[in-house]
Coordinates of C-alpha atoms in Angstrom, one line a residue:
E1 CA 3.4 9.3 42.6
E2 CA 2.3 5.7 42.7
F3 CA 5.1 4.9 45.2
I4 CA 4.3 8.0 47.4
S5 CA 0.9 7.2 48.1
S6 CA 1.6 3.4 48.5
P7 CA 2.1 2.6 52.6
P8 CA 5.1 0.9 53.8
R9 CA 4.4 -2.8 54.8
K10 CA 3.4 -2.6 58.5
T11 CA 5.9 -4.2 60.6
V12 CA 6.3 -4.4 64.4
R13 CA 9.7 -4.7 65.7
F14 CA 11.7 -4.9 68.9
G15 CA 15.0 -3.6 69.3
G16 CA 15.9 -3.5 65.1
T17 CA 16.6 -6.0 62.6
L18 CA 16.3 -10.0 62.9
T19 CA 20.2 -9.9 63.0
D20 CA 20.5 -7.8 65.6
I21 CA 17.8 -9.3 68.1
L22 CA 20.1 -12.9 67.3
L23 CA 23.5 -11.1 67.5
K24 CA 22.6 -9.4 70.5
Y25 CA 21.4 -12.7 72.3
R26 CA 24.8 -14.3 71.7
K27 CA 26.1 -11.2 73.5
G28 CA 24.0 -12.3 76.3
E29 CA 21.2 -9.3 75.9
T30 CA 17.9 -11.2 76.5
T31 CA 15.4 -9.0 76.4
D32 CA 14.6 -8.0 72.2
F33 CA 14.9 -12.0 72.0
E34 CA 12.1 -12.9 74.5
L35 CA 10.1 -10.0 73.1
L36 CA 10.5 -12.0 69.8
K37 CA 9.6 -14.9 71.0
H38 CA 6.6 -13.8 72.8
Q39 CA 5.2 -12.7 69.6
L40 CA 5.7 -15.2 67.5
S41 CA 3.9 -17.7 70.1
D42 CA 1.0 -15.1 69.9
P43 CA -2.0 -16.8 68.9
D44 CA -3.6 -14.0 67.2
I45 CA -0.3 -12.9 65.3
K46 CA -1.8 -11.9 61.9
D47 CA -0.6 -13.1 58.2
A48 CA 1.3 -10.1 57.4
Q49 CA 3.6 -10.7 60.3
I50 CA 4.3 -14.2 59.9
I51 CA 5.4 -13.4 56.3
N52 CA 7.6 -10.6 57.1
W53 CA 9.2 -12.7 59.8
L54 CA 9.5 -15.4 57.8
H55 CA 11.0 -13.5 55.2
E56 CA 13.7 -12.5 57.7
F57 CA 14.3 -15.6 59.2
R58 CA 14.9 -17.3 55.2
A59 CA 17.4 -14.2 55.0
S60 CA 19.1 -15.1 58.8
V61 CA 19.0 -18.8 58.9
A62 CA 23.0 -19.0 59.3
Y63 CA 22.4 -17.8 62.5
L64 CA 19.6 -20.5 63.7
T65 CA 22.4 -23.3 64.8
K66 CA 21.7 -25.6 67.7
E67 CA 21.7 -23.3 70.4
L68 CA 18.6 -21.7 69.2
E69 CA 16.5 -24.6 68.7
Q70 CA 13.9 -23.1 71.0
L71 CA 13.6 -20.5 68.9
V72 CA 13.6 -23.1 65.7
G73 CA 10.7 -25.2 67.7
I74 CA 8.1 -21.8 68.0
L75 CA 8.6 -21.3 64.6
L76 CA 7.9 -25.0 63.7
K77 CA 4.8 -24.3 66.1
L78 CA 3.6 -21.3 63.7
P79 CA -0.1 -22.4 62.6
W80 CA 1.2 -22.0 58.8
L81 CA -0.9 -24.8 56.9
K82 CA -4.6 -22.8 58.0
R83 CA -3.1 -19.2 57.0
S84 CA -3.3 -17.5 53.4
R85 CA -1.4 -19.1 50.5
E86 CA 1.2 -16.3 50.9
V87 CA 2.0 -17.8 54.3
V88 CA 2.2 -21.4 53.3
E89 CA 4.5 -20.6 49.8
E90 CA 6.5 -18.5 52.1
Y91 CA 6.5 -21.0 54.9
L92 CA 8.0 -23.6 52.3
G93 CA 10.6 -21.3 51.3
F94 CA 11.8 -21.0 54.7
L95 CA 11.9 -24.8 55.4
G96 CA 14.1 -25.6 52.4
N97 CA 16.2 -22.8 53.6
L98 CA 16.6 -23.8 57.0
V99 CA 17.3 -27.5 56.4
S100 CA 19.6 -26.7 53.8
A101 CA 21.7 -24.5 55.9
Q102 CA 21.2 -26.0 59.6
T103 CA 20.7 -30.0 59.2
V104 CA 20.7 -30.2 62.6
H105 CA 17.2 -29.0 62.7
L106 CA 16.1 -32.0 60.1
R107 CA 14.3 -34.1 62.8
P108 CA 12.5 -31.1 64.2
C109 CA 11.1 -30.4 61.1
L110 CA 10.0 -34.1 59.9
R111 CA 8.6 -34.6 62.9
M112 CA 6.2 -31.2 62.7
I113 CA 5.3 -32.2 59.3
V114 CA 4.6 -35.9 60.1
S115 CA 2.2 -34.5 63.0
Q116 CA -0.1 -33.2 60.5
F117 CA -0.4 -36.3 59.2
V118 CA -3.8 -36.6 60.5
P119 CA -6.4 -33.7 61.5
S120 CA -6.0 -32.0 64.4
R121 CA -8.5 -32.5 67.2
I122 CA -11.2 -30.0 68.7
T123 CA -11.6 -30.0 72.1
I124 CA -14.6 -28.0 73.9
R125 CA -14.2 -27.4 77.3
E126 CA -16.4 -26.7 80.6
D127 CA -15.4 -26.2 83.7
D128 CA -12.5 -27.6 83.1
V129 CA -14.2 -30.5 82.3
D130 CA -13.4 -31.8 78.2
I131 CA -17.1 -32.3 76.9
S132 CA -16.2 -33.2 73.5
D133 CA -13.1 -34.3 71.8
S134 CA -13.5 -34.9 68.2
D135 CA -11.8 -34.7 65.0
D136 CA -11.8 -31.6 62.6
D137 CA -14.0 -32.0 59.8
D138 CA -12.8 -29.1 58.1
E139 CA -13.2 -29.3 54.2
N140 CA -9.8 -28.0 53.8
V141 CA -7.9 -31.3 55.6
S142 CA -7.1 -32.8 52.5
E143 CA -5.7 -29.7 51.6
N144 CA -4.3 -29.3 54.3
F145 CA -2.4 -32.5 53.4
N146 CA -1.3 -32.0 49.8
T147 CA 0.5 -29.3 51.6
C148 CA 2.2 -30.9 54.0
H149 CA 3.3 -33.5 51.0
R150 CA 5.1 -30.1 49.4
A151 CA 6.7 -29.4 52.5
L152 CA 7.7 -33.2 52.7
Q153 CA 9.1 -33.1 48.9
T154 CA 11.0 -29.6 50.2
V155 CA 12.6 -31.0 52.4
A156 CA 13.7 -34.4 50.6
R157 CA 14.9 -31.9 47.8
Y158 CA 17.6 -29.9 49.7
V159 CA 18.8 -33.2 51.9
P160 CA 18.9 -36.4 50.3
S161 CA 19.4 -38.3 53.5
T162 CA 15.4 -37.6 54.7
P163 CA 14.3 -40.9 53.5
Q164 CA 16.8 -42.4 56.6
F165 CA 16.0 -39.9 59.4
L166 CA 12.2 -40.0 58.4
M167 CA 11.3 -43.5 59.0
P168 CA 11.8 -43.5 62.6
I169 CA 9.4 -40.5 62.7
L170 CA 6.7 -42.4 60.7
V171 CA 7.1 -45.8 63.4
E172 CA 6.9 -43.2 66.6
N173 CA 3.5 -41.0 65.3
F174 CA 1.6 -44.2 64.0
P175 CA -1.6 -43.6 66.4
F176 CA -2.9 -46.3 68.4
I177 CA -5.4 -48.6 67.2
N178 CA -8.1 -47.1 69.8
K179 CA -7.4 -43.9 68.3
S180 CA -10.7 -42.5 66.0
E181 CA -11.2 -44.7 62.8
R182 CA -10.4 -41.3 60.9
T183 CA -7.3 -40.5 62.7
L184 CA -5.7 -43.8 61.3
E185 CA -7.5 -43.6 58.0
C186 CA -5.9 -40.1 57.6
Y187 CA -2.6 -41.7 58.8
V188 CA -2.3 -45.0 56.7
H189 CA -3.1 -42.9 53.2
N190 CA -0.7 -40.2 53.8
L191 CA 2.3 -43.1 54.7
L192 CA 1.0 -44.4 51.7
R193 CA 1.2 -41.3 49.7
V194 CA 4.8 -41.3 51.0
T195 CA 5.6 -43.8 49.0
V196 CA 5.4 -42.4 45.9
Y197 CA 7.4 -39.7 46.4
L198 CA 10.0 -41.7 48.2
P199 CA 10.1 -45.2 46.9
T200 CA 12.9 -46.3 48.6
L201 CA 10.9 -46.1 51.8
R202 CA 8.1 -48.0 49.9
L203 CA 8.9 -51.7 51.4
Q204 CA 9.3 -49.9 54.9
I205 CA 6.1 -48.2 55.1
L206 CA 4.1 -51.5 53.8
E207 CA 5.9 -53.5 56.4
L208 CA 4.6 -50.9 58.8
I209 CA 1.2 -50.7 57.8
I210 CA 0.9 -54.3 57.6
E211 CA 2.5 -55.1 60.8
K212 CA -0.2 -52.6 62.2
L213 CA -3.1 -54.3 60.5
L214 CA -2.2 -57.6 61.5
K215 CA -2.0 -57.1 65.6
L216 CA -5.7 -55.8 64.7
D217 CA -7.0 -58.6 62.7
V218 CA -5.3 -61.0 65.4
S219 CA -7.1 -59.1 68.5
T220 CA -10.7 -59.6 66.7
P221 CA -10.9 -63.4 65.7
Q222 CA -13.8 -63.9 63.1
Q223 CA -16.2 -65.1 65.8
D224 CA -16.2 -61.9 67.8
I225 CA -17.0 -60.2 64.6
E226 CA -20.0 -62.7 63.6
D227 CA -21.1 -62.3 66.9
A228 CA -20.7 -58.7 67.2
E229 CA -22.9 -58.3 64.1
E230 CA -25.6 -60.7 64.6
T231 CA -26.1 -58.7 68.4
A232 CA -26.3 -55.7 66.1
N233 CA -28.8 -57.0 63.9
N234 CA -30.9 -58.3 67.0
S235 CA -30.9 -55.0 68.3
D236 CA -31.6 -52.9 65.1
S237 CA -34.7 -55.4 64.5
E238 CA -36.0 -54.9 67.8
E239 CA -35.5 -50.8 67.8
K240 CA -37.5 -51.2 64.0
R241 CA -40.2 -53.0 65.8
T242 CA -40.7 -50.2 68.6
E243 CA -40.4 -47.4 66.2
E244 CA -42.5 -48.7 64.1
G245 CA -45.2 -46.4 63.1
L246 CA -44.4 -44.1 65.8
F247 CA -43.0 -41.3 63.8
D248 CA -44.3 -40.8 60.2
M249 CA -42.8 -37.4 59.5
E250 CA -41.0 -36.2 56.2
E251 CA -37.9 -36.1 58.2
D252 CA -37.7 -39.7 58.6
E253 CA -38.6 -40.0 54.8
E254 CA -35.3 -38.1 54.1
R255 CA -33.5 -39.5 56.1
K256 CA -34.1 -43.3 54.8
G257 CA -32.8 -41.8 51.4
N258 CA -29.9 -40.1 53.3
K259 CA -26.2 -41.4 52.4
V260 CA -25.4 -42.2 56.5
V261 CA -27.7 -44.5 56.6
S262 CA -26.6 -46.5 53.9
S263 CA -23.0 -45.9 54.9
S264 CA -24.1 -47.0 58.6
S265 CA -25.3 -50.5 57.1
E266 CA -21.8 -50.6 55.9
R267 CA -20.1 -50.0 59.4
M268 CA -19.4 -52.9 61.4
A269 CA -20.4 -53.1 64.7
H270 CA -17.5 -54.7 66.3
P271 CA -15.2 -51.3 66.5
L272 CA -11.4 -53.1 65.5
A273 CA -13.1 -54.9 63.0
E274 CA -14.5 -51.2 61.9
R275 CA -11.0 -49.4 61.7
L276 CA -9.5 -52.8 60.6
D277 CA -12.1 -52.7 57.1
I278 CA -11.3 -49.0 57.0
L279 CA -7.8 -49.7 56.4
M280 CA -7.6 -52.6 54.3
T281 CA -10.0 -50.6 51.9
I282 CA -7.2 -48.3 51.7
L283 CA -4.3 -50.4 51.4
F284 CA -6.7 -52.3 48.2
S285 CA -7.4 -48.5 46.4
Y286 CA -3.7 -48.4 46.8
I287 CA -2.3 -51.5 45.7
K288 CA -4.7 -50.7 42.5
D289 CA -3.6 -47.0 41.9
V290 CA -0.2 -48.0 42.0
C291 CA -0.5 -51.8 39.9
H292 CA -3.0 -49.6 37.1
V293 CA -1.8 -46.5 34.9
D294 CA -5.1 -44.6 33.1
G295 CA -6.9 -47.8 33.7
K296 CA -4.3 -50.6 32.6
L297 CA -2.3 -53.2 34.5
D298 CA 1.0 -51.9 34.6
I299 CA 3.4 -55.0 34.3
K300 CA 6.6 -53.0 35.7
N301 CA 5.0 -51.3 38.8
T302 CA 3.3 -54.4 39.6
K303 CA 6.0 -56.7 39.4
D304 CA 7.9 -54.5 41.8
L305 CA 5.1 -53.6 44.3
Y306 CA 4.2 -57.7 43.6
R307 CA 7.8 -58.1 45.5
D308 CA 7.8 -55.8 48.3
L309 CA 4.8 -57.5 49.0
V310 CA 5.7 -60.8 48.7
S311 CA 8.5 -59.9 51.3
V312 CA 6.6 -58.8 54.0
F313 CA 4.2 -61.5 53.4
D314 CA 7.3 -63.8 54.3
K315 CA 8.6 -61.2 57.3
L316 CA 4.8 -60.9 58.8
I317 CA 2.0 -63.0 57.3
L318 CA 3.5 -66.6 57.1
P319 CA 5.0 -66.5 61.0
T320 CA 1.5 -65.3 62.0
H321 CA -0.9 -68.0 62.6
A322 CA -5.0 -67.1 62.7
S323 CA -5.2 -63.7 60.7
C324 CA -8.4 -63.7 58.9
H325 CA -8.2 -60.6 56.7
V326 CA -4.6 -59.1 55.7
Q327 CA -3.2 -61.9 54.1
Y328 CA -5.8 -61.2 51.2
F329 CA -3.0 -58.5 49.9
M330 CA -1.8 -61.0 48.1
F331 CA -4.7 -62.6 47.0
Y332 CA -5.3 -59.4 45.5
I333 CA -2.5 -58.6 43.5
C334 CA -2.4 -62.2 42.6
S335 CA -6.2 -61.8 41.3
F336 CA -4.6 -59.0 38.4
K337 CA -2.7 -61.5 36.4
L338 CA -2.1 -65.6 36.1
V339 CA 1.8 -64.3 36.1
F340 CA 1.6 -63.5 39.6
A341 CA -0.4 -66.1 40.8
E342 CA 1.7 -68.5 39.7
A343 CA 4.7 -66.8 41.1
F344 CA 3.1 -67.0 44.3
L345 CA 2.0 -70.8 44.3
D346 CA 5.9 -71.1 43.3
H347 CA 6.9 -69.7 46.0
L348 CA 4.9 -71.2 49.0
W349 CA 6.3 -74.0 47.1
K350 CA 9.5 -73.6 47.7
K351 CA 8.8 -72.4 51.2
L352 CA 6.4 -76.2 51.8
Q353 CA 9.6 -78.7 49.7
N354 CA 12.4 -76.4 51.6
P355 CA 14.0 -78.9 54.6
N356 CA 15.8 -75.6 56.1
N357 CA 12.7 -74.0 56.7
P358 CA 11.2 -74.4 60.7
S359 CA 8.4 -77.1 59.9
V360 CA 6.0 -74.5 60.7
I361 CA 6.3 -72.2 58.2
R362 CA 6.4 -75.1 55.8
Q363 CA 3.2 -76.5 57.3
T364 CA 1.5 -72.7 56.9
A365 CA 2.7 -72.6 52.7
G366 CA 0.9 -75.7 52.6
S367 CA -2.2 -74.3 54.1
Y368 CA -1.7 -71.3 51.8
I369 CA -1.0 -73.3 48.9
G370 CA -4.6 -75.6 49.5
S371 CA -6.4 -72.4 50.4
F372 CA -5.7 -70.6 47.7
L373 CA -5.9 -73.2 44.3
A374 CA -9.5 -73.4 46.2
R375 CA -10.7 -70.1 46.9
A376 CA -9.0 -68.3 44.0
K377 CA -11.3 -68.2 40.7
F378 CA -8.9 -66.3 38.5
I379 CA -6.8 -69.7 38.5
P380 CA -7.6 -72.0 35.9
V381 CA -8.1 -75.6 35.7
V382 CA -4.2 -76.1 34.0
T383 CA -2.9 -74.3 37.0
V384 CA -4.6 -76.6 39.3
K385 CA -3.4 -79.4 37.6
A386 CA 0.4 -79.0 37.6
C387 CA 0.2 -77.5 41.6
L388 CA -1.3 -81.0 42.2
D389 CA 1.3 -83.0 40.4
L390 CA 3.8 -81.0 42.1
L391 CA 2.4 -81.6 45.6
V392 CA 1.4 -85.5 44.9
N393 CA 4.4 -86.4 43.5
W394 CA 6.1 -85.0 46.2
M395 CA 4.0 -86.9 48.7
H396 CA 4.9 -89.9 47.1
K397 CA 8.9 -89.2 47.4
Y398 CA 8.1 -88.4 50.8
I399 CA 6.6 -91.5 51.8
D400 CA 9.4 -93.3 49.8
N401 CA 11.4 -91.9 52.1
Q402 CA 9.8 -92.1 55.4
D403 CA 7.3 -95.2 55.0
T404 CA 9.9 -98.0 55.9
G405 CA 12.3 -96.0 58.6
A406 CA 12.0 -95.8 61.8
N407 CA 9.5 -92.8 61.7
A408 CA 7.0 -94.5 59.9
Y409 CA 4.1 -93.7 62.2
C410 CA 1.7 -91.3 62.4
D411 CA 3.1 -87.9 64.5
V412 CA 2.5 -84.5 63.5
A413 CA 5.7 -83.2 65.1
L414 CA 8.0 -85.6 63.1
H415 CA 5.5 -85.3 59.5
G416 CA 3.7 -81.8 59.9
P417 CA 4.6 -80.6 56.2
F418 CA 3.9 -83.6 55.2
Y419 CA 0.6 -83.6 56.4
S420 CA -0.2 -80.1 55.3
T421 CA 0.6 -80.7 51.9
C422 CA -2.2 -83.9 51.9
Q423 CA -4.8 -81.5 53.8
A424 CA -3.9 -78.9 51.2
V425 CA -4.2 -81.3 48.2
F426 CA -7.8 -83.1 50.1
Y427 CA -8.8 -79.4 50.0
T428 CA -8.1 -78.4 46.5
L429 CA -10.0 -81.7 45.4
I430 CA -13.3 -80.7 47.1
F431 CA -13.1 -77.1 45.6
C432 CA -12.0 -78.2 42.4
H433 CA -12.6 -81.8 41.9
K434 CA -15.8 -80.7 39.6
Q435 CA -13.3 -78.2 37.4
L436 CA -11.1 -81.0 36.7
L437 CA -13.6 -83.8 35.7
D438 CA -15.6 -80.7 33.2
G439 CA -15.3 -81.6 29.5
N440 CA -14.0 -84.9 29.7
L441 CA -14.9 -87.5 32.6
R442 CA -13.0 -90.1 31.0
K443 CA -9.9 -88.1 30.8
G444 CA -10.4 -86.2 34.2
L445 CA -11.2 -89.8 36.0
S446 CA -7.6 -91.0 34.3
Y447 CA -6.0 -88.2 35.3
L448 CA -7.2 -88.4 39.1
Q449 CA -6.5 -91.8 39.3
S450 CA -2.6 -91.1 38.2
L451 CA -2.4 -89.5 41.5
N452 CA -2.4 -92.9 43.2
F453 CA -4.3 -91.4 46.4
E454 CA -4.8 -94.8 47.3
R455 CA -1.6 -95.3 48.1
I456 CA -1.2 -91.7 50.5
V457 CA -4.4 -93.0 52.3
M458 CA -2.9 -96.2 52.9
C459 CA 0.5 -95.6 53.8
Q460 CA 1.8 -95.6 57.4
L461 CA 1.7 -92.0 58.0
N462 CA -2.1 -92.5 58.1
P463 CA -2.9 -88.3 56.8
L464 CA -6.6 -89.3 57.4
K465 CA -6.2 -89.6 60.8
I466 CA -4.4 -86.1 60.9
C467 CA -6.3 -83.9 58.8
I468 CA -9.1 -81.9 59.8
P469 CA -12.6 -84.0 59.6
S470 CA -14.8 -81.6 57.4
V471 CA -11.6 -82.1 55.0
V472 CA -11.5 -85.4 55.2
N473 CA -15.2 -86.8 55.0
L474 CA -15.7 -84.7 52.1
F475 CA -12.5 -85.8 50.3
A476 CA -13.6 -89.3 51.6
A477 CA -17.3 -88.8 49.7
I478 CA -15.5 -87.7 46.4
T479 CA -12.9 -90.4 45.9
R480 CA -15.1 -93.5 46.7
K481 CA -17.8 -91.7 44.1
Y482 CA -14.6 -92.1 41.4
Q483 CA -13.8 -95.0 43.1
L484 CA -10.6 -93.4 43.2
V485 CA -9.7 -94.8 47.5
F486 CA -12.1 -96.5 49.8
C487 CA -11.4 -94.1 52.7
Y488 CA -14.0 -95.4 55.1
T489 CA -12.6 -98.5 56.9
I490 CA -9.6 -96.5 57.5
I491 CA -11.7 -93.5 58.7
E492 CA -13.6 -96.1 61.4
R493 CA -10.0 -97.8 62.4
N494 CA -8.8 -94.2 63.2
N495 CA -12.1 -93.4 65.2
R496 CA -12.1 -96.8 67.0
Q497 CA -8.0 -95.6 67.9
F498 CA -9.0 -92.1 69.0
I499 CA -8.7 -91.5 73.0
P500 CA -9.9 -88.5 73.8
V501 CA -8.6 -86.0 76.9
V502 CA -10.2 -83.4 78.6
R503 CA -8.5 -80.6 79.3
S504 CA -10.3 -77.3 80.9
G505 CA -11.9 -74.8 78.2
T506 CA -12.5 -70.9 78.9
G507 CA -14.9 -70.5 81.2
G508 CA -14.1 -73.2 83.3
D509 CA -16.2 -75.6 81.3
L510 CA -14.6 -79.1 80.6
V511 CA -14.7 -80.0 76.7
Q512 CA -12.9 -82.6 74.5
T513 CA -9.7 -82.3 72.7
C514 CA -7.7 -84.5 70.1
T515 CA -4.3 -85.2 71.1
N516 CA -2.9 -85.0 67.9
P517 CA -4.9 -82.8 65.5
L518 CA -3.2 -80.9 62.5
D519 CA -3.1 -77.5 63.7
S520 CA -4.1 -75.9 60.6
F521 CA -5.9 -73.0 59.4
F522 CA -7.3 -71.9 56.0
P523 CA -5.6 -68.5 55.2
F524 CA -8.3 -67.5 52.5
D525 CA -11.3 -68.6 54.2
P526 CA -14.6 -66.2 53.9
Y527 CA -13.7 -62.6 54.2
I528 CA -16.7 -60.6 56.5
L529 CA -15.1 -57.2 56.3
K530 CA -18.7 -55.4 55.0
R531 CA -16.6 -52.3 52.8
S532 CA -13.4 -54.3 51.5
K533 CA -15.2 -57.5 51.0
K534 CA -16.8 -56.0 48.0
I535 CA -13.4 -55.7 46.6
I536 CA -12.5 -59.6 46.8
D537 CA -15.8 -61.0 46.5
P538 CA -15.6 -61.1 42.3
F539 CA -12.9 -63.0 42.6
Y540 CA -13.3 -65.2 44.8
Q541 CA -14.8 -69.0 44.8
F542 CA -18.0 -69.4 47.7
W543 CA -18.5 -72.7 49.2
E544 CA -22.3 -74.2 48.8
E545 CA -23.2 -76.1 51.8
L546 CA -24.7 -79.8 50.7
S547 CA -28.4 -80.1 49.9
A548 CA -30.0 -83.6 50.3
E549 CA -29.8 -84.3 46.9
D550 CA -26.0 -83.7 46.7
L551 CA -25.9 -85.9 50.0
E552 CA -27.5 -89.2 47.4
N553 CA -25.6 -88.5 44.7
L554 CA -22.3 -88.8 46.6
K555 CA -23.5 -92.0 48.1
K556 CA -24.1 -93.5 44.5
P557 CA -20.2 -94.8 43.2
I558 CA -20.3 -93.4 39.8
K559 CA -19.4 -96.1 37.1
R560 CA -16.6 -95.8 34.5
G561 CA -17.7 -95.1 31.4
T562 CA -20.8 -93.2 32.5
S563 CA -21.2 -90.3 30.6
E564 CA -20.4 -86.8 31.6
D565 CA -23.7 -85.4 32.4
E566 CA -24.2 -87.6 35.2
D567 CA -21.2 -86.1 36.9
D568 CA -21.9 -84.9 40.3
D569 CA -23.0 -81.2 41.1
F570 CA -22.3 -80.7 44.7
L571 CA -20.2 -78.0 44.4
K572 CA -22.0 -74.6 42.7
G573 CA -19.3 -71.8 42.8
E574 CA -21.2 -68.4 43.1
T575 CA -24.8 -69.4 43.4
P576 CA -27.7 -68.9 46.1
Q577 CA -27.8 -71.4 48.7
N578 CA -30.0 -74.3 48.6
D579 CA -33.3 -73.8 50.6
G580 CA -33.1 -77.5 50.8
V581 CA -30.1 -78.0 52.9
V582 CA -29.6 -80.7 55.5
G583 CA -27.7 -80.1 58.4
I584 CA -25.7 -83.6 59.4
A585 CA -24.8 -83.8 63.1
P586 CA -20.4 -84.7 63.4
N587 CA -20.1 -87.6 65.2
S588 CA -18.0 -87.3 68.6
Y589 CA -14.4 -87.3 66.7
E590 CA -15.3 -84.9 64.4
S591 CA -16.6 -82.3 66.7
N592 CA -14.0 -83.1 69.4
T593 CA -10.9 -82.5 67.0
R594 CA -13.1 -79.9 64.3
S595 CA -10.8 -76.6 65.7
P596 CA -13.2 -73.4 66.1
V597 CA -10.7 -71.4 64.3
S598 CA -9.4 -73.5 61.6
S599 CA -12.9 -74.4 60.1
I600 CA -15.1 -71.2 60.3
G601 CA -16.4 -70.8 56.9
S602 CA -14.9 -73.7 55.5
P603 CA -16.4 -76.9 54.5
P604 CA -18.5 -78.0 57.3
D605 CA -18.1 -81.3 59.6
C606 CA -20.3 -83.7 57.9
Y607 CA -20.3 -87.7 57.4
V608 CA -21.3 -89.1 54.4
P609 CA -22.1 -92.5 55.3
Y610 CA -21.2 -95.3 52.8
S611 CA -24.4 -97.7 51.9
Q612 CA -23.8 -100.9 51.1

């Protein structure tokens, strides 16, 4: 009775079964085939019809050869993701059958899946004009992404060579940087999800993502970001003054407590910086999730990811000048455990000392060592000392080899890595001298004296002439205070020898520039992207401006045998800035040689005069 009362499944057929239609098509009878294509392309096709057709196609995949790629293309365009669970499951089964029987259709299948890695666009047209074009905020978007990854895993299970075909498609489909933040966010998030179940692609996917991030980073200089923020803050304060007292409604009160306000305060005013901020947050989250299992650091996972990230760092980051934020992925993974920070420093050290590396790579490695030692809170003083020992010993050996030869003169082109190392050491001392002297001043001074800075400063290569003035002046002040070396005679002599040249700057203004500055930068200068900086700030050593009292202290040399309590206190780490900060105008030499890109967020140019 049950059998008799249950109706048969509804089907709409044109000319018999699917197999009949495909066989007729091979013989040249195309009418039924065209009707089939028309029905599959119908936007109003019902779930039951899709399930019936897919069921038949699964049984007939042997007939879906290359000649029928147009029909397969129509099947791949079916709106299966937003259908019922039954349709989704049937479609996943069809994909598995199709790629296992006809690998010729592997690429189109992969393209179809990857095309779903971004939210669909909703376009509203009026009189043939697009009046609205925005991301689909469908709440099922994340569920659709989960289904896409299931589809990709299904295909990869049936075709082991999937990764090598997939990678070029992931590259092709990467959205342009001017696409919406949501589109970029979803695509990058989905790429990183692929690395979880296709680990062989992880290095290539990380390379792809970081390459795109790097393009964003170098096309948004830090000064542009700060200018945009300042402009936005000024316009916001004007709007607040205008609106004050005009609208005192309950709705406004509700809006103030609304999440949108808090999130808008985190938005970057610069549109490309906003995209970069979102994507860096995703990258940091990925690094944390991979390295931690159940909230605990997994050393093996972290080692494997560290190797991949160092490989990307060498290939993309080291050769790129003036990136401001992307390199922080190395800073972040190194913060998890000291062994990774030490491995990174050792890696940079090998780059620096290897004469077979290009000079520019060696110089950049030196900049990274100095900036990393100065800015990473998680590096203990014992590691700082070990690195200073390595660097300073190398500098002394370099002086031994060069100081009496034909090249024993001041020239960046000849001695770039040496000057970069000097600047790294000076910069590290500026930030870490207090740690080095903390606990036992006599012992600390003895250690600093053993580094023999006097020989380095006095050598024929004259590093004080090449290193950027902000670093030179603070180094000179600290070393004079602790009677390590007196630099001011050399600084004055360099100033007298300096001959500025005139060149045309941006906008046709005439500016003076130095003929031989060390074109260096500090890679771990302050991180200014609002969302992702919250992840970096806890591990970051900030610079504090010098107050009038600090400057006075620097002018007073410390007597040998002084008690530890009289140690200077001009670097305070992460404390609120002093209201009594004194701005000292740099002299002409310093302002001319200061590189605007290099010096952002670093110790400011200040000249601490020597008082007799």
